[in-house]
Coordinates of C-alpha atoms and ligand atoms in Angstrom, one line a residue:
M1 CA -12.4 -95.5 -38.4
K2 CA -15.4 -92.5 -38.4
T3 CA -13.6 -90.4 -39.8
I4 CA -11.6 -92.2 -42.7
K5 CA -16.0 -93.4 -43.2
V6 CA -16.0 -89.6 -43.7
I7 CA -12.9 -88.1 -45.6
F8 CA -13.5 -90.3 -47.9
P9 CA -16.4 -89.8 -49.5
L10 CA -15.6 -86.5 -49.2
L11 CA -12.3 -86.5 -51.3
G12 CA -14.1 -88.1 -53.3
F13 CA -17.1 -86.2 -53.5
C14 CA -14.2 -82.8 -54.2
A15 CA -12.2 -85.1 -56.4
L16 CA -15.7 -85.2 -58.7
L17 CA -16.7 -81.7 -58.2
S18 CA -12.6 -80.3 -59.5
L19 CA -14.1 -82.6 -62.8
L20 CA -17.5 -80.5 -63.2
P21 CA -17.0 -76.9 -65.2
I22 CA -17.5 -75.3 -61.6
G23 CA -15.8 -72.0 -63.2
G24 CA -13.2 -70.3 -60.8
K25 CA -9.6 -69.9 -61.4
V26 CA -7.2 -72.8 -61.8
R27 CA -3.6 -73.1 -61.1
T28 CA -0.8 -73.5 -63.8
D29 CA 2.1 -75.0 -63.6
L30 CA 4.3 -72.6 -66.0
W31 CA 7.0 -70.2 -64.1
T32 CA 7.0 -68.4 -67.1
S33 CA 4.5 -68.3 -69.8
D34 CA 5.8 -71.5 -73.1
F35 CA 5.7 -69.0 -76.2
P36 CA 8.0 -70.1 -78.3
D37 CA 11.7 -68.5 -77.6
Q38 CA 12.8 -65.6 -80.0
N39 CA 16.6 -64.6 -81.2
N40 CA 15.6 -61.0 -79.6
Y41 CA 12.9 -59.7 -77.8
Q42 CA 13.0 -56.2 -79.5
F43 CA 10.4 -53.9 -77.8
P44 CA 8.3 -50.9 -78.9
D45 CA 9.9 -47.1 -80.5
N46 CA 9.4 -44.6 -77.8
F47 CA 9.2 -47.6 -75.3
L48 CA 9.0 -45.8 -71.2
W49 CA 11.3 -47.7 -69.8
G50 CA 12.3 -46.0 -65.3
A51 CA 11.6 -46.9 -62.1
A52 CA 9.6 -45.5 -59.1
S53 CA 8.8 -44.2 -56.2
A54 CA 6.9 -41.8 -54.2
A55 CA 7.1 -39.2 -51.2
Q56 CA 7.1 -41.0 -48.0
H57 CA 9.3 -43.6 -49.4
I58 CA 12.2 -40.9 -50.2
E59 CA 11.8 -37.5 -49.0
H60 CA 12.7 -35.8 -45.6
Q61 CA 9.4 -36.6 -43.0
Q62 CA 6.9 -34.2 -44.1
P63 CA 3.3 -33.4 -41.3
S64 CA 1.6 -36.4 -42.9
D65 CA 0.1 -38.6 -41.0
W66 CA 2.3 -41.5 -41.9
T67 CA 4.9 -39.1 -39.9
S68 CA 3.2 -39.0 -36.9
F69 CA 2.8 -42.9 -37.5
E70 CA 6.6 -43.7 -37.6
R71 CA 7.1 -40.9 -34.8
T72 CA 4.4 -42.5 -32.2
V73 CA 6.3 -46.0 -33.3
I74 CA 9.3 -44.5 -31.9
A75 CA 8.2 -43.0 -28.8
E76 CA 5.9 -45.9 -28.2
G77 CA 8.2 -48.5 -28.9
R78 CA 5.9 -50.5 -31.8
T79 CA 9.0 -51.4 -33.7
S80 CA 8.6 -55.3 -33.4
T81 CA 9.1 -57.9 -35.9
N82 CA 6.7 -60.7 -36.9
P83 CA 8.4 -64.2 -37.1
R84 CA 6.6 -64.4 -40.7
P85 CA 8.6 -62.6 -43.1
G86 CA 6.2 -59.8 -44.7
Y87 CA 3.3 -59.9 -42.4
A88 CA 3.5 -56.9 -40.5
I89 CA 2.2 -56.6 -36.5
P90 CA -0.6 -54.0 -37.0
G91 CA 0.3 -51.0 -35.5
H92 CA 4.0 -51.5 -35.4
I93 CA 6.8 -50.6 -37.8
N94 CA 9.2 -53.4 -38.6
N95 CA 12.4 -52.2 -36.6
L96 CA 12.3 -48.9 -37.4
D97 CA 14.1 -48.1 -33.8
A98 CA 16.8 -50.2 -35.6
Y99 CA 17.8 -47.2 -37.6
P100 CA 19.2 -44.2 -36.6
A101 CA 17.1 -40.2 -36.1
L102 CA 18.6 -38.9 -38.8
V103 CA 17.8 -41.9 -41.3
R104 CA 14.2 -41.2 -39.9
L105 CA 13.9 -38.1 -40.4
K106 CA 15.4 -38.0 -43.8
K107 CA 14.7 -41.5 -45.2
T108 CA 17.1 -41.8 -48.3
N109 CA 18.5 -37.9 -48.2
Y110 CA 16.5 -37.7 -51.6
D111 CA 15.9 -33.9 -50.9
E112 CA 19.7 -33.2 -50.5
M113 CA 20.4 -35.8 -53.2
F114 CA 17.5 -36.1 -55.8
D115 CA 20.1 -34.3 -58.6
H116 CA 22.4 -37.1 -58.3
D117 CA 19.5 -39.7 -58.4
F118 CA 18.5 -38.5 -61.7
S119 CA 22.6 -38.7 -62.9
I120 CA 22.4 -42.0 -62.2
A121 CA 18.9 -42.4 -63.3
Q122 CA 20.3 -40.8 -66.9
T123 CA 23.2 -43.1 -66.9
L124 CA 21.5 -45.8 -67.0
G125 CA 19.9 -45.0 -69.8
H126 CA 16.2 -44.1 -68.1
N127 CA 14.4 -42.1 -70.1
S128 CA 11.2 -41.5 -67.2
H129 CA 10.8 -41.8 -63.4
R130 CA 7.5 -42.3 -61.4
F131 CA 7.2 -40.5 -58.5
S132 CA 4.8 -38.5 -56.4
I133 CA 3.7 -35.3 -55.0
S134 CA 3.2 -34.6 -50.8
W135 CA 0.2 -33.6 -50.2
A136 CA 1.7 -32.5 -46.7
R137 CA 4.6 -30.8 -48.2
L138 CA 2.3 -28.5 -50.2
F139 CA -0.5 -28.4 -47.5
P140 CA 0.9 -29.0 -44.4
R141 CA -1.0 -27.1 -42.2
K142 CA -4.9 -26.9 -41.3
G143 CA -6.6 -23.8 -43.4
M144 CA -4.4 -23.7 -46.3
V145 CA -5.8 -22.3 -49.0
R146 CA -2.6 -22.1 -51.1
P147 CA 0.3 -24.1 -51.5
D148 CA 3.2 -23.8 -49.2
K149 CA 6.1 -21.5 -51.3
R150 CA 8.9 -24.1 -50.2
G151 CA 6.9 -26.9 -51.4
L152 CA 6.2 -25.3 -54.8
A153 CA 10.1 -24.7 -54.9
F154 CA 11.2 -28.0 -53.9
Y155 CA 9.7 -29.7 -57.0
N156 CA 9.9 -27.0 -59.4
E157 CA 13.8 -27.9 -58.9
I158 CA 12.9 -32.2 -58.9
F159 CA 11.4 -30.8 -62.3
A160 CA 14.0 -29.0 -63.2
S161 CA 16.8 -31.8 -62.8
L162 CA 14.9 -34.4 -64.4
K163 CA 14.6 -32.1 -67.7
A164 CA 18.0 -31.5 -67.6
H165 CA 18.4 -35.5 -67.6
N166 CA 16.4 -36.0 -70.3
I167 CA 13.7 -38.1 -68.0
Q168 CA 9.9 -37.7 -69.0
P169 CA 8.2 -37.6 -65.1
L170 CA 5.2 -39.5 -64.9
V171 CA 3.0 -38.0 -61.8
S172 CA 1.1 -39.4 -58.7
L173 CA -1.4 -37.8 -56.7
F174 CA -1.9 -39.6 -53.8
H175 CA 0.7 -42.6 -52.9
F176 CA -1.4 -43.7 -49.5
S177 CA 0.0 -40.9 -47.3
T178 CA -2.1 -37.2 -46.9
P179 CA -1.5 -34.6 -44.3
D180 CA -2.0 -35.2 -40.8
W181 CA -4.6 -32.6 -40.0
F182 CA -7.1 -34.5 -42.6
W183 CA -7.3 -36.4 -40.0
E184 CA -8.1 -34.1 -37.2
E185 CA -12.2 -35.2 -36.4
K186 CA -14.5 -33.3 -38.3
D187 CA -18.3 -33.6 -37.9
G188 CA -17.8 -36.8 -36.6
K189 CA -15.6 -38.0 -40.0
R190 CA -12.1 -38.0 -40.3
G191 CA -10.0 -38.5 -43.1
W192 CA -11.5 -39.7 -46.4
E193 CA -15.0 -39.9 -45.0
R194 CA -14.9 -36.2 -43.8
D195 CA -17.7 -34.2 -46.1
D196 CA -14.6 -31.5 -46.9
A197 CA -12.7 -34.5 -48.0
I198 CA -12.8 -34.3 -51.6
H199 CA -12.7 -30.2 -51.3
H200 CA -9.6 -30.4 -50.1
F201 CA -8.2 -33.0 -52.4
E202 CA -9.4 -31.2 -55.2
M203 CA -7.6 -27.8 -53.9
F204 CA -4.0 -29.9 -54.1
V205 CA -5.0 -31.3 -57.3
T206 CA -5.1 -28.0 -58.6
A207 CA -2.2 -26.2 -56.8
V208 CA -0.3 -29.3 -58.6
V209 CA -1.5 -28.7 -62.2
E210 CA -1.2 -25.1 -61.9
A211 CA 2.2 -25.3 -60.7
F212 CA 3.7 -27.9 -62.9
G213 CA 1.2 -29.5 -65.0
Q214 CA 2.9 -28.0 -68.0
H215 CA 5.9 -30.6 -67.1
V216 CA 3.8 -33.8 -67.2
S217 CA 1.9 -35.9 -69.9
I218 CA 1.2 -39.5 -67.8
W219 CA -0.9 -38.7 -64.1
T220 CA -1.4 -41.2 -61.8
T221 CA -4.4 -40.2 -59.6
L222 CA -4.4 -43.1 -57.1
N223 CA -2.0 -45.6 -56.0
E224 CA -3.1 -48.8 -55.3
P225 CA -6.6 -47.4 -53.7
M226 CA -7.6 -51.0 -52.8
T227 CA -3.8 -51.8 -50.9
Y228 CA -4.3 -48.8 -49.4
V229 CA -8.1 -49.9 -48.1
F230 CA -7.2 -53.2 -47.0
N231 CA -4.4 -52.2 -45.0
G232 CA -5.4 -49.2 -43.7
Y233 CA -9.3 -50.0 -43.0
M234 CA -9.2 -54.1 -42.9
E235 CA -6.1 -55.3 -41.7
G236 CA -4.5 -51.9 -39.5
I237 CA -1.0 -51.5 -40.6
F238 CA -1.2 -49.0 -42.4
P239 CA -3.0 -45.5 -40.6
P240 CA -5.9 -44.7 -39.9
L241 CA -5.0 -48.6 -38.3
E242 CA -8.4 -49.6 -38.7
Q243 CA -10.3 -53.1 -39.1
R244 CA -13.9 -52.9 -40.5
D245 CA -15.4 -55.8 -42.8
I246 CA -16.0 -55.5 -46.1
L247 CA -18.8 -53.2 -46.6
G248 CA -17.6 -50.8 -43.3
V249 CA -14.7 -49.7 -46.3
A250 CA -17.6 -49.4 -49.1
P251 CA -17.7 -45.7 -48.2
V252 CA -14.2 -45.5 -48.0
V253 CA -13.7 -47.0 -51.9
A254 CA -16.9 -44.5 -52.7
K255 CA -14.6 -41.7 -52.0
L256 CA -11.4 -42.6 -53.1
L257 CA -13.7 -43.1 -56.3
E258 CA -15.3 -39.9 -56.4
A259 CA -11.4 -38.5 -55.7
H260 CA -10.3 -40.0 -59.0
S261 CA -12.9 -38.7 -61.1
R262 CA -12.3 -35.4 -59.8
A263 CA -8.9 -35.3 -60.1
Y264 CA -9.0 -36.6 -63.0
E265 CA -11.4 -33.5 -64.9
I266 CA -9.1 -30.8 -63.1
V267 CA -5.6 -32.3 -64.3
H268 CA -7.9 -32.7 -68.3
A269 CA -9.6 -29.1 -67.8
D270 CA -5.9 -27.5 -66.9
A271 CA -4.3 -29.0 -69.8
S272 CA -6.6 -28.4 -72.6
K273 CA -5.9 -24.8 -71.4
R274 CA -2.7 -25.6 -72.4
S275 CA -3.7 -27.7 -75.4
K276 CA -1.7 -30.5 -74.0
E277 CA -2.5 -33.7 -74.2
V278 CA -2.6 -35.7 -70.8
L279 CA -3.1 -39.3 -70.1
V280 CA -4.6 -39.8 -66.6
G281 CA -5.3 -43.2 -64.7
I282 CA -4.8 -45.2 -61.5
A283 CA -1.9 -47.6 -60.5
K284 CA -4.0 -50.8 -59.8
H285 CA -2.1 -53.3 -57.7
T286 CA -2.4 -56.9 -59.2
R287 CA -1.8 -60.1 -58.3
A288 CA -2.1 -63.9 -59.7
F289 CA -4.9 -65.2 -57.4
E290 CA -4.8 -68.7 -57.8
P291 CA -6.1 -72.1 -55.9
L292 CA -3.8 -73.5 -53.3
R293 CA -5.0 -77.1 -54.7
T294 CA -6.6 -76.8 -58.0
W295 CA -8.3 -79.6 -56.6
A296 CA -10.7 -78.2 -54.3
P297 CA -13.5 -76.1 -55.8
L298 CA -14.1 -73.5 -53.2
D299 CA -10.5 -72.7 -53.9
R300 CA -10.8 -71.9 -57.3
L301 CA -13.9 -69.7 -56.7
S302 CA -12.8 -68.2 -53.3
A303 CA -9.7 -67.2 -55.9
A304 CA -11.7 -66.1 -58.7
T305 CA -13.8 -63.6 -55.9
I306 CA -10.8 -62.2 -54.5
D307 CA -9.4 -61.9 -58.3
Q308 CA -12.2 -59.8 -58.7
A309 CA -12.7 -57.7 -55.4
F310 CA -9.4 -56.7 -55.3
I311 CA -8.0 -56.4 -58.7
W312 CA -11.0 -55.7 -60.9
D313 CA -14.1 -53.7 -59.0
F314 CA -12.0 -50.6 -58.8
L315 CA -11.4 -50.5 -62.4
D316 CA -14.5 -52.0 -62.8
A317 CA -16.1 -49.2 -61.4
I318 CA -14.4 -46.8 -63.2
Q319 CA -15.3 -48.0 -66.6
S320 CA -18.8 -48.1 -66.1
G321 CA -19.3 -45.3 -63.2
V322 CA -21.0 -47.8 -60.9
M323 CA -19.6 -49.0 -57.8
K324 CA -19.8 -52.7 -57.0
L325 CA -18.6 -55.3 -54.5
V326 CA -18.6 -58.8 -55.5
N327 CA -20.5 -61.2 -53.8
T328 CA -22.6 -58.0 -51.6
D329 CA -25.7 -56.5 -53.3
F330 CA -23.8 -52.9 -52.6
E331 CA -23.6 -50.8 -56.0
L332 CA -23.9 -47.5 -55.9
E333 CA -23.4 -44.6 -59.0
I334 CA -20.6 -42.2 -58.8
P335 CA -21.1 -38.8 -60.5
Q336 CA -19.1 -38.4 -63.3
L337 CA -17.1 -41.3 -62.8
K338 CA -17.7 -43.1 -66.0
G339 CA -14.6 -43.9 -68.0
T340 CA -12.6 -41.3 -66.5
Q341 CA -8.8 -43.5 -67.8
D342 CA -7.2 -42.9 -70.0
Y343 CA -4.4 -45.7 -69.4
V344 CA -4.8 -48.9 -67.1
G345 CA -1.4 -48.3 -64.7
I346 CA -0.6 -52.4 -63.4
N347 CA 1.5 -52.7 -61.1
Y348 CA 2.7 -56.4 -60.5
Y349 CA 4.3 -58.4 -57.7
G350 CA 3.7 -62.2 -57.9
R351 CA 1.1 -65.3 -57.3
F352 CA -0.9 -65.8 -54.1
Y353 CA -2.5 -68.7 -52.8
V354 CA -6.0 -69.1 -51.9
E355 CA -7.0 -71.7 -49.5
S356 CA -10.6 -71.5 -48.9
K357 CA -12.1 -73.2 -45.3
L358 CA -15.3 -74.9 -45.6
L359 CA -16.2 -73.9 -42.1
D360 CA -15.4 -70.2 -42.8
P361 CA -15.8 -69.9 -46.3
T362 CA -15.8 -66.2 -46.8
N363 CA -13.2 -65.6 -45.2
P364 CA -10.5 -67.6 -46.9
K365 CA -6.6 -67.7 -46.1
I366 CA -3.8 -66.2 -48.4
H367 CA -0.8 -67.7 -49.0
F368 CA 2.5 -65.8 -49.8
Y369 CA 4.2 -69.0 -51.6
D370 CA 3.1 -72.9 -51.2
P371 CA 4.4 -74.2 -48.5
K372 CA 4.4 -77.9 -50.4
I373 CA 6.7 -76.4 -53.0
S374 CA 10.5 -76.4 -51.0
D375 CA 11.8 -74.3 -54.1
E376 CA 9.8 -71.6 -54.9
V377 CA 11.0 -68.8 -56.2
R378 CA 10.5 -66.1 -53.5
S379 CA 11.2 -62.4 -52.2
D380 CA 12.7 -61.4 -49.0
L381 CA 8.7 -61.0 -48.0
D382 CA 8.4 -64.3 -48.9
W383 CA 6.2 -63.4 -51.8
A384 CA 5.9 -66.0 -54.7
I385 CA 7.3 -65.0 -57.9
Y386 CA 5.3 -66.0 -61.2
P387 CA 6.0 -63.8 -64.4
H388 CA 3.5 -66.0 -65.8
G389 CA 0.9 -64.3 -63.7
F390 CA 2.3 -60.9 -64.7
Y391 CA 1.3 -61.8 -68.8
Q392 CA -2.1 -62.8 -67.4
V393 CA -2.8 -59.6 -65.8
L394 CA -1.7 -57.8 -68.6
V395 CA -3.7 -60.1 -71.0
A396 CA -6.7 -59.3 -68.7
A397 CA -6.3 -55.4 -68.5
H398 CA -6.0 -55.9 -72.2
K399 CA -9.1 -57.7 -73.3
R400 CA -11.3 -56.0 -70.7
Y401 CA -10.6 -51.9 -71.0
G402 CA -8.8 -51.9 -74.2
K403 CA -6.8 -49.2 -73.5
P404 CA -2.7 -48.7 -73.5
I405 CA -1.0 -49.9 -70.1
Y406 CA 1.7 -48.9 -68.5
V407 CA 3.8 -50.8 -65.9
L408 CA 4.0 -48.5 -62.7
E409 CA 5.7 -51.1 -60.2
N410 CA 7.1 -54.2 -60.6
G411 CA 9.9 -55.5 -58.2
L412 CA 10.9 -57.5 -55.7
A413 CA 12.8 -57.1 -51.7
D414 CA 16.2 -58.4 -52.7
L415 CA 18.3 -58.3 -49.9
K416 CA 21.8 -60.5 -51.2
G417 CA 24.4 -59.5 -52.0
N418 CA 24.3 -61.4 -55.4
D419 CA 21.0 -59.6 -56.4
K420 CA 20.5 -63.0 -58.5
R421 CA 16.7 -62.8 -57.8
R422 CA 16.6 -59.2 -59.3
Q423 CA 17.8 -60.0 -62.3
Q424 CA 16.4 -63.2 -63.0
F425 CA 12.9 -61.7 -62.1
L426 CA 13.3 -58.1 -64.6
V427 CA 14.3 -60.1 -67.6
T428 CA 11.2 -63.1 -66.8
H429 CA 9.1 -59.8 -66.4
L430 CA 9.9 -57.5 -69.1
R431 CA 9.4 -61.1 -71.4
E432 CA 5.8 -61.1 -70.2
I433 CA 5.0 -57.7 -71.1
W434 CA 7.2 -58.5 -74.7
N435 CA 4.8 -61.5 -74.7
A436 CA 1.5 -59.8 -74.0
I437 CA 2.1 -57.1 -76.5
N438 CA 3.7 -59.5 -79.4
H439 CA 1.7 -62.3 -78.4
A440 CA -1.8 -60.7 -77.3
G441 CA -2.0 -57.0 -78.8
A442 CA -1.4 -55.5 -75.8
D443 CA -0.3 -51.6 -75.9
I444 CA 1.6 -51.5 -73.3
R445 CA 3.8 -48.1 -73.4
G446 CA 6.2 -48.1 -70.8
Y447 CA 7.8 -50.0 -67.3
M448 CA 8.9 -48.6 -64.1
H449 CA 10.6 -50.8 -62.0
W450 CA 9.6 -50.9 -58.4
S451 CA 12.2 -49.2 -57.2
F452 CA 15.0 -46.8 -58.1
I453 CA 16.6 -46.7 -54.6
D454 CA 16.1 -48.7 -51.6
N455 CA 13.9 -46.7 -49.8
F456 CA 11.1 -47.3 -46.4
E457 CA 8.8 -49.5 -47.1
W458 CA 5.9 -48.6 -45.4
A459 CA 5.1 -51.4 -42.4
E460 CA 8.2 -53.1 -43.0
G461 CA 10.0 -50.3 -41.8
F462 CA 13.9 -50.0 -44.3
T463 CA 14.1 -53.9 -43.5
A464 CA 13.2 -54.8 -46.9
R465 CA 15.5 -53.7 -50.0
F466 CA 13.6 -52.8 -53.3
G467 CA 16.2 -50.8 -55.0
L468 CA 17.9 -51.3 -58.1
I469 CA 20.3 -49.1 -56.3
K470 CA 21.5 -50.1 -52.9
T471 CA 21.1 -47.0 -50.0
E472 CA 23.8 -47.1 -47.0
Y473 CA 21.7 -46.2 -44.3
D474 CA 24.2 -44.0 -42.6
S475 CA 25.2 -40.7 -42.6
E476 CA 26.5 -40.4 -46.1
F477 CA 23.1 -42.0 -47.1
K478 CA 25.5 -43.0 -50.3
R479 CA 24.4 -44.7 -53.8
V480 CA 25.6 -48.0 -54.7
P481 CA 24.3 -49.5 -58.1
R482 CA 23.2 -53.1 -58.2
P483 CA 24.2 -55.6 -61.2
S484 CA 20.5 -55.2 -61.7
A485 CA 21.0 -51.6 -62.2
Y486 CA 23.6 -52.4 -64.4
L487 CA 21.8 -55.2 -66.3
Y488 CA 18.6 -52.8 -66.7
Q489 CA 20.6 -50.4 -68.9
D490 CA 22.0 -53.1 -71.0
I491 CA 18.3 -54.2 -71.8
I492 CA 17.3 -50.5 -72.1
R493 CA 20.0 -50.0 -74.8
S494 CA 19.1 -52.5 -76.9
N495 CA 15.4 -51.6 -76.3
G496 CA 14.7 -55.1 -76.2
I497 CA 16.6 -58.1 -74.9
S498 CA 18.9 -60.5 -76.6
S499 CA 18.6 -64.5 -76.8
E500 CA 22.1 -64.5 -74.4
V501 CA 20.4 -62.3 -71.7
W502 CA 17.3 -64.6 -71.2
N503 CA 19.5 -67.3 -71.6
S504 CA 21.5 -66.4 -68.6
Y505 CA 18.5 -65.5 -66.7
H506 CA 15.4 -67.0 -67.2
K507 CA 15.8 -70.1 -64.8
P508 CA 14.2 -70.0 -61.6
H509 CA 16.5 -70.1 -59.0
M510 CA 16.6 -69.4 -54.8
D511 CA 19.9 -67.7 -55.2
Ligands
LIG601 C1 3.2 -49.6 -53.5 C2 4.4 -49.4 -52.8 C3 5.1 -50.2 -52.2 C4 5.3 -51.5 -53.2 C5 6.0 -52.6 -52.4 C6 3.4 -51.1 -53.7 O1 1.7 -51.8 -53.2 O2 2.3 -49.0 -54.5 O3 4.4 -48.1 -52.4 O4 6.3 -50.0 -51.8 O5 3.8 -52.2 -53.5 O6 5.6 -53.4 -51.1

């Protein structure tokens, strides 16, 4: 009785609060945006159509921090799977020991098969391809001041093969893995926090642009810096496997911003020597953060805070030159950072729901899907699929910065043989790009699906399958295009989505 007496007024109070203009994020019931249907969704001329990958995902193991982690995990038997899909156990790589040593070493065997891969990409109509250059491959040993010749030769062949297949390269410089020696302690600091970290990164970037600058017009300095910081320094599921609080990670975020601004300058200096036009930016991981309970004002406010902290703080810092951390009084001016983004790179994977805790308001719970919606469409990692959120993120980025946008990642883990979810994902998300261009005036210039082939998915090991193309993990490493690869081919061929394609694939289902 006593509880009821307390709960009813509390619920009433919350209901009342939810009517007030308290702000924060609201939750929508839309799955896709509700603009009127078209006969044809035609994309701009010269739109870049491709897919993405990164070195540690696909290349033979190099002496990187991730390779060390992968080997330690095997040596120490840390390969347990969390019963909740999508939640890695800190210090473990999901089921890694189930894959043969050859697969762990060669990943997708891209080193021996990239030419074959690019010929498949060409047949499928791709005119562009995003990949990263491995810092550990160019600077495998401590103290090197010139890049490794074999490393350079490897990427020279990659660029030559892309050219031969008429595929434009989009290159990332940092995509989560770093040389292992970078983590040796120097003056009590490791990795990005070492005093010489920026100097080493500059050496790597300089070597890359000197060797390959003539081939590349679109550069990504950093891939998903906040994902890296969150997973590596807060959750402890990526190297360096640490668990700090938000202020504890501020020095790392500041270093990454500095690394970005230095790389921006080095790439531009090289391009102007070559009288070449380049676009330089970062790839930002975005999500639609929405309140789990729209009636709960604290959920709405927490969703807005997380949205700002996780998505916009980093991009805002590049735009203004001043790093701020939402809800803290942290403020730091980073020299030469202001305005160093020529485009905004968007990676988008779906909706997360934010549930605040009354007694612990600064530590809300994030749900990958809404437990109350039994038929919500989810990926194999349990991430809720939400095309309309993609539209919102693209439009927000456009309004905030007014820059060209490249979608550098968008995809889902889907191992089911019928590939229905991936096809539905592809069509619905591409239509949101069309909507953002045509209904909001966003200047979106390309789409890189994540990923081209199944690959090593970080703490999820080889279990999460993101590929348009299936990789068979045995000694042959055979590539088998999934139905979505052919659907994408049709879309690329017509440079748009026909109403037939839209009608066949847009309805939400969990097939
Ligand atoms: C990363 C990729 C990753 C993908 C799917 C992004 O966070 O940039 O490396 O594989 O998401 O999890």
